[in-house]
Every structure is written in C-alpha cells, then in structure tokens.
PDB file of C-alpha atoms and ligand atoms in Angstrom:
ATOM      1  CA  MET U   1      69.873  22.555 -27.444  1.00 71.00           C
ATOM      2  CA  ARG U   2      71.217  19.238 -26.242  1.00 86.00           C
ATOM      3  CA  ARG U   3      70.189  18.279 -22.730  1.00 97.00           C
ATOM      4  CA  LEU U   4      71.682  15.292 -20.899  1.00 98.00           C
ATOM      5  CA  PRO U   5      68.892  12.734 -20.375  1.00 98.00           C
ATOM      6  CA  PHE U   6      68.101  12.181 -16.711  1.00 98.00           C
ATOM      7  CA  ILE U   7      66.420   8.980 -15.500  1.00 98.00           C
ATOM      8  CA  ALA U   8      65.567   8.808 -11.801  1.00 99.00           C
ATOM      9  CA  GLY U   9      63.956   6.031  -9.780  1.00 98.00           C
ATOM     10  CA  ASN U  10      61.605   7.062  -6.986  1.00 98.00           C
ATOM     11  CA  TRP U  11      61.355   4.050  -4.725  1.00 98.00           C
ATOM     12  CA  LYS U  12      58.663   5.665  -2.562  1.00 98.00           C
ATOM     13  CA  MET U  13      58.015   3.675   0.667  1.00 98.00           C
ATOM     14  CA  ASN U  14      59.632   0.497  -0.589  1.00 98.00           C
ATOM     15  CA  LYS U  15      62.787  -1.488   0.217  1.00 98.00           C
ATOM     16  CA  THR U  16      64.403  -2.358   3.505  1.00 98.00           C
ATOM     17  CA  VAL U  17      68.132  -1.677   3.731  1.00 98.00           C
ATOM     18  CA  GLY U  18      68.900  -5.245   2.701  1.00 98.00           C
ATOM     19  CA  GLU U  19      66.532  -5.111  -0.277  1.00 98.00           C
ATOM     20  CA  ALA U  20      67.891  -1.722  -1.304  1.00 98.00           C
ATOM     21  CA  LEU U  21      71.464  -2.989  -1.371  1.00 98.00           C
ATOM     22  CA  GLU U  22      70.467  -6.017  -3.396  1.00 98.00           C
ATOM     23  CA  LEU U  23      68.769  -3.811  -5.982  1.00 98.00           C
ATOM     24  CA  ILE U  24      71.719  -1.416  -6.205  1.00 98.00           C
ATOM     25  CA  ARG U  25      74.213  -4.242  -6.653  1.00 98.00           C
ATOM     26  CA  GLU U  26      72.220  -5.604  -9.586  1.00 98.00           C
ATOM     27  CA  LEU U  27      71.646  -2.176 -11.053  1.00 98.00           C
ATOM     28  CA  LYS U  28      75.324  -1.214 -10.969  1.00 97.00           C
ATOM     29  CA  VAL U  29      76.186  -4.193 -13.127  1.00 97.00           C
ATOM     30  CA  ALA U  30      73.248  -3.754 -15.503  1.00 97.00           C
ATOM     31  CA  ILE U  31      74.016  -0.118 -16.351  1.00 97.00           C
ATOM     32  CA  ALA U  32      77.803  -0.017 -15.890  1.00 96.00           C
ATOM     33  CA  HIS U  33      78.387   0.580 -19.604  1.00 95.00           C
ATOM     34  CA  VAL U  34      75.760   3.300 -20.063  1.00 96.00           C
ATOM     35  CA  LYS U  35      77.134   6.696 -21.029  1.00 93.00           C
ATOM     36  CA  GLU U  36      75.536  10.077 -21.575  1.00 96.00           C
ATOM     37  CA  VAL U  37      72.559   9.419 -19.335  1.00 98.00           C
ATOM     38  CA  GLU U  38      72.406  10.777 -15.801  1.00 98.00           C
ATOM     39  CA  VAL U  39      70.898   8.242 -13.400  1.00 98.00           C
ATOM     40  CA  ALA U  40      69.613   8.725  -9.859  1.00 98.00           C
ATOM     41  CA  VAL U  41      67.880   6.572  -7.265  1.00 98.00           C
ATOM     42  CA  ALA U  42      65.711   7.835  -4.430  1.00 99.00           C
ATOM     43  CA  PRO U  43      65.492   5.203  -1.675  1.00 98.00           C
ATOM     44  CA  PRO U  44      63.574   5.806   1.565  1.00 98.00           C
ATOM     45  CA  PHE U  45      65.467   7.783   4.248  1.00 98.00           C
ATOM     46  CA  THR U  46      66.402   4.652   6.190  1.00 98.00           C
ATOM     47  CA  ALA U  47      68.384   3.213   3.278  1.00 98.00           C
ATOM     48  CA  LEU U  48      70.128   6.389   2.090  1.00 98.00           C
ATOM     49  CA  TYR U  49      73.424   5.967   3.880  1.00 98.00           C
ATOM     50  CA  ALA U  50      73.826   2.295   3.030  1.00 98.00           C
ATOM     51  CA  VAL U  51      72.975   2.976  -0.622  1.00 98.00           C
ATOM     52  CA  HIS U  52      75.413   5.905  -0.673  1.00 98.00           C
ATOM     53  CA  LYS U  53      78.199   3.580   0.474  1.00 98.00           C
ATOM     54  CA  GLU U  54      77.244   0.999  -2.140  1.00 98.00           C
ATOM     55  CA  LEU U  55      77.243   3.662  -4.884  1.00 98.00           C
ATOM     56  CA  GLU U  56      80.800   4.830  -4.194  1.00 97.00           C
ATOM     57  CA  GLY U  57      82.893   4.745  -7.350  1.00 96.00           C
ATOM     58  CA  THR U  58      79.837   4.819  -9.642  1.00 97.00           C
ATOM     59  CA  SER U  59      78.205   7.804 -11.335  1.00 96.00           C
ATOM     60  CA  ILE U  60      74.716   6.936 -10.052  1.00 98.00           C
ATOM     61  CA  ARG U  61      73.356   9.832  -8.011  1.00 98.00           C
ATOM     62  CA  LEU U  62      71.583   9.571  -4.705  1.00 98.00           C
ATOM     63  CA  ALA U  63      68.335  11.434  -4.088  1.00 99.00           C
ATOM     64  CA  ALA U  64      66.057  11.797  -1.074  1.00 98.00           C
ATOM     65  CA  GLN U  65      62.274  11.868  -1.452  1.00 98.00           C
ATOM     66  CA  ASN U  66      61.558  14.833   0.800  1.00 98.00           C
ATOM     67  CA  LEU U  67      63.064  17.219   3.364  1.00 98.00           C
ATOM     68  CA  TYR U  68      62.057  19.837   5.901  1.00 98.00           C
ATOM     69  CA  TRP U  69      63.189  23.417   5.477  1.00 98.00           C
ATOM     70  CA  GLU U  70      64.662  24.033   8.913  1.00 97.00           C
ATOM     71  CA  GLU U  71      68.273  23.173   9.621  1.00 94.00           C
ATOM     72  CA  ARG U  72      67.680  21.583  13.034  1.00 96.00           C
ATOM     73  CA  GLY U  73      65.438  21.775  16.067  1.00 97.00           C
ATOM     74  CA  ALA U  74      62.203  20.532  17.591  1.00 98.00           C
ATOM     75  CA  PHE U  75      60.512  19.146  14.460  1.00 98.00           C
ATOM     76  CA  THR U  76      59.765  15.552  15.380  1.00 98.00           C
ATOM     77  CA  GLY U  77      59.916  13.181  12.456  1.00 98.00           C
ATOM     78  CA  GLU U  78      61.494  15.590   9.990  1.00 98.00           C
ATOM     79  CA  VAL U  79      64.837  15.471   8.159  1.00 98.00           C
ATOM     80  CA  SER U  80      66.900  18.546   7.273  1.00 98.00           C
ATOM     81  CA  PRO U  81      68.810  19.358   4.071  1.00 98.00           C
ATOM     82  CA  LEU U  82      72.077  19.215   6.006  1.00 97.00           C
ATOM     83  CA  MET U  83      71.306  15.670   7.164  1.00 98.00           C
ATOM     84  CA  LEU U  84      70.644  14.607   3.576  1.00 98.00           C
ATOM     85  CA  LYS U  85      73.924  16.095   2.391  1.00 98.00           C
ATOM     86  CA  GLU U  86      75.746  14.258   5.134  1.00 97.00           C
ATOM     87  CA  VAL U  87      74.458  10.852   4.040  1.00 98.00           C
ATOM     88  CA  GLY U  88      75.554  11.504   0.457  1.00 98.00           C
ATOM     89  CA  CYS U  89      72.477  12.901  -1.302  1.00 98.00           C
ATOM     90  CA  GLN U  90      73.074  15.135  -4.299  1.00 98.00           C
ATOM     91  CA  TYR U  91      69.392  15.472  -5.159  1.00 98.00           C
ATOM     92  CA  VAL U  92      66.060  15.686  -3.376  1.00 98.00           C
ATOM     93  CA  ILE U  93      62.565  15.233  -4.812  1.00 98.00           C
ATOM     94  CA  ILE U  94      60.273  18.075  -3.778  1.00 98.00           C
ATOM     95  CA  GLY U  95      56.519  18.486  -4.174  1.00 98.00           C
ATOM     96  CA  HIS U  96      55.691  14.964  -5.311  1.00 98.00           C
ATOM     97  CA  SER U  97      51.925  14.638  -5.816  1.00 98.00           C
ATOM     98  CA  GLU U  98      51.728  11.979  -3.097  1.00 98.00           C
ATOM     99  CA  ARG U  99      53.153  14.519  -0.627  1.00 98.00           C
ATOM    100  CA  ARG U 100      50.716  17.145  -1.827  1.00 97.00           C
ATOM    101  CA  GLN U 101      47.763  14.691  -1.680  1.00 96.00           C
ATOM    102  CA  PHE U 102      48.439  12.758   1.526  1.00 97.00           C
ATOM    103  CA  PHE U 103      50.653  15.065   3.573  1.00 97.00           C
ATOM    104  CA  GLY U 104      49.143  18.446   2.945  1.00 97.00           C
ATOM    105  CA  GLU U 105      51.984  20.031   0.996  1.00 98.00           C
ATOM    106  CA  SER U 106      51.074  23.268  -0.727  1.00 98.00           C
ATOM    107  CA  ASP U 107      52.786  25.449  -3.301  1.00 98.00           C
ATOM    108  CA  GLU U 108      53.981  27.557  -0.385  1.00 98.00           C
ATOM    109  CA  THR U 109      55.605  24.709   1.572  1.00 98.00           C
ATOM    110  CA  VAL U 110      57.057  23.347  -1.661  1.00 98.00           C
ATOM    111  CA  ASN U 111      58.625  26.775  -2.266  1.00 98.00           C
ATOM    112  CA  ARG U 112      60.146  26.820   1.225  1.00 98.00           C
ATOM    113  CA  LYS U 113      61.554  23.335   0.732  1.00 98.00           C
ATOM    114  CA  ILE U 114      63.039  24.215  -2.646  1.00 98.00           C
ATOM    115  CA  LYS U 115      64.790  27.258  -1.173  1.00 98.00           C
ATOM    116  CA  ALA U 116      66.122  25.233   1.765  1.00 98.00           C
ATOM    117  CA  ALA U 117      67.470  22.496  -0.499  1.00 98.00           C
ATOM    118  CA  LEU U 118      69.245  24.967  -2.767  1.00 98.00           C
ATOM    119  CA  ALA U 119      70.673  26.879   0.199  1.00 96.00           C
ATOM    120  CA  GLN U 120      72.396  23.651   1.284  1.00 95.00           C
ATOM    121  CA  GLY U 121      73.735  22.968  -2.199  1.00 97.00           C
ATOM    122  CA  LEU U 122      71.308  20.139  -2.971  1.00 98.00           C
ATOM    123  CA  LYS U 123      69.958  19.840  -6.494  1.00 98.00           C
ATOM    124  CA  LEU U 124      66.340  19.011  -6.799  1.00 98.00           C
ATOM    125  CA  ILE U 125      63.581  17.417  -8.770  1.00 98.00           C
ATOM    126  CA  PHE U 126      60.541  19.671  -8.519  1.00 98.00           C
ATOM    127  CA  CYS U 127      57.274  17.815  -9.274  1.00 98.00           C
ATOM    128  CA  VAL U 128      54.132  19.228 -10.809  1.00 98.00           C
ATOM    129  CA  GLY U 129      51.063  17.634 -12.367  1.00 98.00           C
ATOM    130  CA  GLU U 130      47.294  17.734 -12.600  1.00 97.00           C
ATOM    131  CA  THR U 131      44.564  15.378 -11.350  1.00 96.00           C
ATOM    132  CA  LEU U 132      42.193  13.533 -13.665  1.00 95.00           C
ATOM    133  CA  LYS U 133      39.453  15.983 -12.710  1.00 95.00           C
ATOM    134  CA  ASP U 134      41.690  18.935 -13.623  1.00 96.00           C
ATOM    135  CA  ARG U 135      42.377  17.368 -17.008  1.00 95.00           C
ATOM    136  CA  GLU U 136      38.732  16.594 -17.672  1.00 94.00           C
ATOM    137  CA  GLU U 137      37.848  20.166 -16.825  1.00 97.00           C
ATOM    138  CA  ALA U 138      40.565  21.426 -19.200  1.00 97.00           C
ATOM    139  CA  LYS U 139      42.526  22.906 -16.291  1.00 98.00           C
ATOM    140  CA  THR U 140      45.826  21.111 -16.895  1.00 98.00           C
ATOM    141  CA  PHE U 141      47.732  24.199 -17.993  1.00 98.00           C
ATOM    142  CA  SER U 142      46.327  26.498 -15.327  1.00 98.00           C
ATOM    143  CA  VAL U 143      47.065  23.992 -12.539  1.00 98.00           C
ATOM    144  CA  VAL U 144      50.617  23.358 -13.727  1.00 98.00           C
ATOM    145  CA  GLU U 145      51.143  27.088 -14.156  1.00 98.00           C
ATOM    146  CA  ARG U 146      49.993  27.770 -10.599  1.00 98.00           C
ATOM    147  CA  GLN U 147      52.276  25.038  -9.231  1.00 98.00           C
ATOM    148  CA  ILE U 148      55.241  26.455 -11.136  1.00 97.00           C
ATOM    149  CA  GLU U 149      54.634  30.055 -10.166  1.00 97.00           C
ATOM    150  CA  GLY U 150      54.052  29.117  -6.515  1.00 97.00           C
ATOM    151  CA  GLY U 151      56.882  26.607  -6.241  1.00 98.00           C
ATOM    152  CA  LEU U 152      59.475  28.833  -7.898  1.00 97.00           C
ATOM    153  CA  ARG U 153      58.479  32.142  -6.289  1.00 97.00           C
ATOM    154  CA  GLY U 154      61.538  34.280  -5.545  1.00 96.00           C
ATOM    155  CA  LEU U 155      64.011  32.082  -7.421  1.00 95.00           C
ATOM    156  CA  GLY U 156      66.383  33.354 -10.082  1.00 93.00           C
ATOM    157  CA  ASP U 157      68.249  31.884 -13.034  1.00 93.00           C
ATOM    158  CA  LYS U 158      71.114  30.674 -10.857  1.00 93.00           C
ATOM    159  CA  GLU U 159      68.825  28.543  -8.709  1.00 94.00           C
ATOM    160  CA  LEU U 160      66.977  27.165 -11.713  1.00 95.00           C
ATOM    161  CA  ARG U 161      70.251  25.791 -13.055  1.00 94.00           C
ATOM    162  CA  ASN U 162      70.319  23.352 -10.114  1.00 97.00           C
ATOM    163  CA  MET U 163      66.851  22.067 -10.742  1.00 97.00           C
ATOM    164  CA  VAL U 164      64.994  19.525 -12.803  1.00 98.00           C
ATOM    165  CA  ILE U 165      61.233  19.719 -13.273  1.00 98.00           C
ATOM    166  CA  ALA U 166      59.191  16.509 -13.284  1.00 98.00           C
ATOM    167  CA  TYR U 167      55.791  16.592 -14.942  1.00 98.00           C
ATOM    168  CA  GLU U 168      53.753  13.800 -13.381  1.00 98.00           C
ATOM    169  CA  PRO U 169      50.058  13.765 -14.260  1.00 97.00           C
ATOM    170  CA  ILE U 170      48.450  12.252 -11.163  1.00 96.00           C
ATOM    171  CA  TRP U 171      46.069  10.130 -13.226  1.00 95.00           C
ATOM    172  CA  ALA U 172      49.082   8.363 -14.757  1.00 95.00           C
ATOM    173  CA  ILE U 173      50.889   7.536 -11.509  1.00 93.00           C
ATOM    174  CA  GLY U 174      50.739   3.875 -10.547  1.00 91.00           C
ATOM    175  CA  THR U 175      47.717   3.355 -12.777  1.00 91.00           C
ATOM    176  CA  GLY U 176      49.369   1.783 -15.787  1.00 87.00           C
ATOM    177  CA  LYS U 177      47.807   4.605 -17.778  1.00 86.00           C
ATOM    178  CA  THR U 178      50.723   6.536 -19.267  1.00 87.00           C
ATOM    179  CA  ALA U 179      50.203   9.883 -20.899  1.00 91.00           C
ATOM    180  CA  THR U 180      50.800   9.476 -24.614  1.00 96.00           C
ATOM    181  CA  PRO U 181      54.083  10.987 -25.790  1.00 97.00           C
ATOM    182  CA  GLU U 182      52.018  13.745 -27.445  1.00 97.00           C
ATOM    183  CA  GLN U 183      50.015  14.481 -24.293  1.00 97.00           C
ATOM    184  CA  ALA U 184      53.200  14.685 -22.238  1.00 98.00           C
ATOM    185  CA  GLU U 185      55.049  16.743 -24.856  1.00 98.00           C
ATOM    186  CA  GLU U 186      52.241  19.287 -24.937  1.00 98.00           C
ATOM    187  CA  VAL U 187      52.613  19.982 -21.215  1.00 98.00           C
ATOM    188  CA  HIS U 188      56.416  19.863 -21.327  1.00 98.00           C
ATOM    189  CA  ARG U 189      56.364  22.468 -24.090  1.00 98.00           C
ATOM    190  CA  PHE U 190      54.017  24.580 -22.014  1.00 98.00           C
ATOM    191  CA  ILE U 191      56.336  24.320 -18.981  1.00 98.00           C
ATOM    192  CA  ARG U 192      59.366  25.336 -21.044  1.00 97.00           C
ATOM    193  CA  GLY U 193      57.418  28.257 -22.459  1.00 96.00           C
ATOM    194  CA  LYS U 194      56.478  29.308 -18.947  1.00 95.00           C
ATOM    195  CA  MET U 195      60.134  29.144 -17.859  1.00 94.00           C
ATOM    196  CA  ASP U 196      60.977  31.310 -20.831  1.00 93.00           C
ATOM    197  CA  LYS U 197      58.544  33.959 -19.638  1.00 92.00           C
ATOM    198  CA  LEU U 198      59.749  33.835 -16.028  1.00 90.00           C
ATOM    199  CA  HIS U 199      63.461  33.411 -16.693  1.00 87.00           C
ATOM    200  CA  SER U 200      66.142  33.930 -19.302  1.00 84.00           C
ATOM    201  CA  ARG U 201      66.168  32.109 -22.609  1.00 83.00           C
ATOM    202  CA  GLY U 202      69.327  30.239 -21.576  1.00 89.00           C
ATOM    203  CA  VAL U 203      67.659  28.749 -18.514  1.00 92.00           C
ATOM    204  CA  SER U 204      64.457  27.725 -20.241  1.00 94.00           C
ATOM    205  CA  GLU U 205      66.481  25.920 -22.906  1.00 95.00           C
ATOM    206  CA  GLU U 206      68.803  24.257 -20.415  1.00 96.00           C
ATOM    207  CA  ILE U 207      66.341  23.076 -17.800  1.00 97.00           C
ATOM    208  CA  ARG U 208      65.533  19.396 -17.992  1.00 98.00           C
ATOM    209  CA  ILE U 209      61.926  18.282 -17.757  1.00 98.00           C
ATOM    210  CA  GLN U 210      61.267  14.668 -16.793  1.00 98.00           C
ATOM    211  CA  TYR U 211      58.030  12.838 -17.398  1.00 98.00           C
ATOM    212  CA  GLY U 212      56.632  10.587 -14.655  1.00 97.00           C
ATOM    213  CA  GLY U 213      53.624   8.273 -14.537  1.00 97.00           C
ATOM    214  CA  SER U 214      53.650   4.556 -15.440  1.00 96.00           C
ATOM    215  CA  VAL U 215      56.946   4.746 -17.339  1.00 97.00           C
ATOM    216  CA  THR U 216      58.049   1.269 -18.480  1.00 97.00           C
ATOM    217  CA  PRO U 217      60.722  -0.221 -20.748  1.00 98.00           C
ATOM    218  CA  GLU U 218      57.985  -0.419 -23.395  1.00 97.00           C
ATOM    219  CA  ASN U 219      56.997   3.233 -23.450  1.00 97.00           C
ATOM    220  CA  ILE U 220      60.234   5.054 -22.568  1.00 98.00           C
ATOM    221  CA  LYS U 221      61.551   5.323 -26.112  1.00 98.00           C
ATOM    222  CA  GLY U 222      58.442   7.008 -27.469  1.00 97.00           C
ATOM    223  CA  LEU U 223      58.504   9.498 -24.611  1.00 98.00           C
ATOM    224  CA  MET U 224      62.224  10.249 -25.005  1.00 98.00           C
ATOM    225  CA  ASN U 225      61.753  10.867 -28.723  1.00 97.00           C
ATOM    226  CA  GLN U 226      59.772  14.000 -27.926  1.00 98.00           C
ATOM    227  CA  PRO U 227      61.809  17.208 -28.162  1.00 97.00           C
ATOM    228  CA  ASN U 228      60.887  18.555 -24.723  1.00 98.00           C
ATOM    229  CA  ILE U 229      61.017  15.301 -22.738  1.00 98.00           C
ATOM    230  CA  ASP U 230      64.470  15.030 -21.198  1.00 98.00           C
ATOM    231  CA  GLY U 231      64.095  12.058 -18.914  1.00 98.00           C
ATOM    232  CA  ALA U 232      61.809  10.152 -16.605  1.00 98.00           C
ATOM    233  CA  LEU U 233      60.920   9.911 -12.945  1.00 98.00           C
ATOM    234  CA  VAL U 234      60.084   6.246 -12.545  1.00 98.00           C
ATOM    235  CA  GLY U 235      58.099   4.695  -9.689  1.00 98.00           C
ATOM    236  CA  GLY U 236      57.026   1.039  -9.900  1.00 98.00           C
ATOM    237  CA  ALA U 237      59.423   0.061 -12.681  1.00 98.00           C
ATOM    238  CA  SER U 238      62.398   1.392 -10.701  1.00 98.00           C
ATOM    239  CA  LEU U 239      61.949  -1.276  -8.023  1.00 98.00           C
ATOM    240  CA  LYS U 240      63.476  -4.010 -10.164  1.00 98.00           C
ATOM    241  CA  ALA U 241      66.947  -3.802 -11.703  1.00 98.00           C
ATOM    242  CA  GLU U 242      65.725  -5.492 -14.856  1.00 98.00           C
ATOM    243  CA  SER U 243      63.025  -2.967 -15.729  1.00 98.00           C
ATOM    244  CA  PHE U 244      64.855   0.116 -14.455  1.00 98.00           C
ATOM    245  CA  SER U 245      68.062  -0.752 -16.305  1.00 98.00           C
ATOM    246  CA  LYS U 246      66.079  -1.218 -19.523  1.00 98.00           C
ATOM    247  CA  ILE U 247      64.596   2.249 -19.076  1.00 98.00           C
ATOM    248  CA  VAL U 248      68.075   3.710 -18.456  1.00 98.00           C
ATOM    249  CA  ARG U 249      69.293   1.957 -21.613  1.00 98.00           C
ATOM    250  CA  PHE U 250      66.512   3.393 -23.782  1.00 97.00           C
ATOM    251  CA  LYS U 251      69.047   4.480 -26.410  1.00 96.00           C
ATOM    252  CA  GLU U 252      69.882   0.843 -27.153  1.00 95.00           C
ATOM    253  CA  MET U 253      66.310   0.040 -28.176  1.00 89.00           C
TER     254      MET U 253
HETATM  255  P1  13P Q   1      54.797   5.040 -11.349  1.00 86.25           P
HETATM  256  O1  13P Q   1      55.953   4.953 -12.313  1.00 86.25           O
HETATM  257  O2  13P Q   1      54.702   3.883 -10.423  1.00 86.25           O
HETATM  258  O3  13P Q   1      53.530   5.395 -12.050  1.00 86.25           O
HETATM  259  O4  13P Q   1      55.138   6.294 -10.377  1.00 86.25           O
HETATM  260  C1  13P Q   1      55.479   7.504 -10.924  1.00 86.25           C
HETATM  261  C2  13P Q   1      55.949   8.405  -9.848  1.00 86.25           C
HETATM  262  O5  13P Q   1      55.169   8.873  -9.038  1.00 86.25           O
HETATM  263  C3  13P Q   1      57.381   8.704  -9.767  1.00 86.25           C
HETATM  264  O6  13P Q   1      57.640   9.730  -8.866  1.00 86.25           O
END
C-alpha cells in the first residue's frame, strides 16, 4: 500500500506574525519543486490568517494546534472549529502531549475535540505517545492502546479517512533523543495492527502514521525508510526554513 508521505511542522508557541511570514516566504521557495509529499505548517492561532494569505497558490496546508469542541459561546480563551475553518485551516493537531501534560487534556476531551473537528470538515493529526516512565515500565503499548481507544471512541471508517495519527514518544520531544527507526517502527506497526482490529482492513492500510520527537534532516531518511512510518510531525526543526525544507526533501538525500 502506497501512502503519500506527510511532513508537518508544529511551531508550538513560537513566531510572531512577522516572523511567521518570513519563515513561510523562505519555505515556499525552498520546497517549491517538491512533489509527492504533503506538507503542513501549524503556526500559533495569532498567525493563522496571515499565514493562510501567504500560502495562497501553494499546496502547503495550514493546521491549527488545538481547538475547543463547542461552536460558539461563553468559553473565554477558546477557539472553535468554525473559526479555524474561516481562517483557512484544513488540519488541526489534537491531543498533543504538551496539551495533555500542561493543560489537563484527557482521552475523553481529546475524543470530543476530534469529533468536533470532523463535524466541521477539518482533517486532523491525532497525537499519542508514552512517557519515559511508561517505556521503562514496559507500558508503551498499553498506554498507546488506551489513548487510541479513548481518542477514537465512537468513530467509524469514514471519520478515520480524514485523520492522521502522530506517534510522539514524550521522552523524544525536544530532548534531542530520537527514537531509533526500529523503536518507532515497532510502535507504528502496533498502531496499525490496532486500527486493523478496530476498523476495516482498507482503513488500517490507508491511515498515515507520522513519527514525532527530535526529527532532524539527519535522521528523517532512516525513519522514512521504515514501512509503517509515513511522515513526521516536526517541532524545533520546523522553525527554520533550512532545516524544515531539508526534512521535506528527504527523498533527495
Ligand atoms: P521536537 O521536534 O522539537 O522534538 O518536537 C516534536 C513535537 O512535539 C512535534 O509536535
């Protein structure tokens, strides 16, 4: 089964509007010739609209980093799926480990957010991953399994077709300590197997699974060579056009 590689940059809480536009302008040039790789950037909320305008006429997709599940109302500080659609987002990242760790997100709230995004026609990147302690206690598979079952509760094949899963081991995020291609592949294979049990064969073969956690131009190729790794969710290295474009151009290496 051939799956279109998908490289996404999660900018986290970085870049003012001016800095975001500068990065996008450089990036557009650096990856203009790249074919057969889907690319997305996820700037902070404040830069989404400006980046959307700058991306017009390119195939780079725009993603948000979070949303709230209600459509509107008295929810101070939150942003709805409809608002994200309006500023040009095609994707939204849901359940990132930083949201789970620092902002109290649970499998249940992740599930509500996923349903709300899909109901508005947004595609999404659904994040899962274990802590170092989980890994040391040999709980990686059970933790990832719980996150998948909880996050995807009540969803069918049709919904899964609009989703990408990102496996991001927390111990590899921002630490410079990447999972080896074999370590990542093992969990990706497990996730695909789990999808096969929960959903149809077609969906489990089609769904793309990104790896995230200290991805760099140096390690991307080895990761992408694995049969069940279909892309990357890149943090730190997505903040510079030079490193992110090299990751996007992994086929040229
Ligand atoms: P780093 O690439 O900085 O480790 O971040 C990974 C990540 O959390 C992407 O969502």
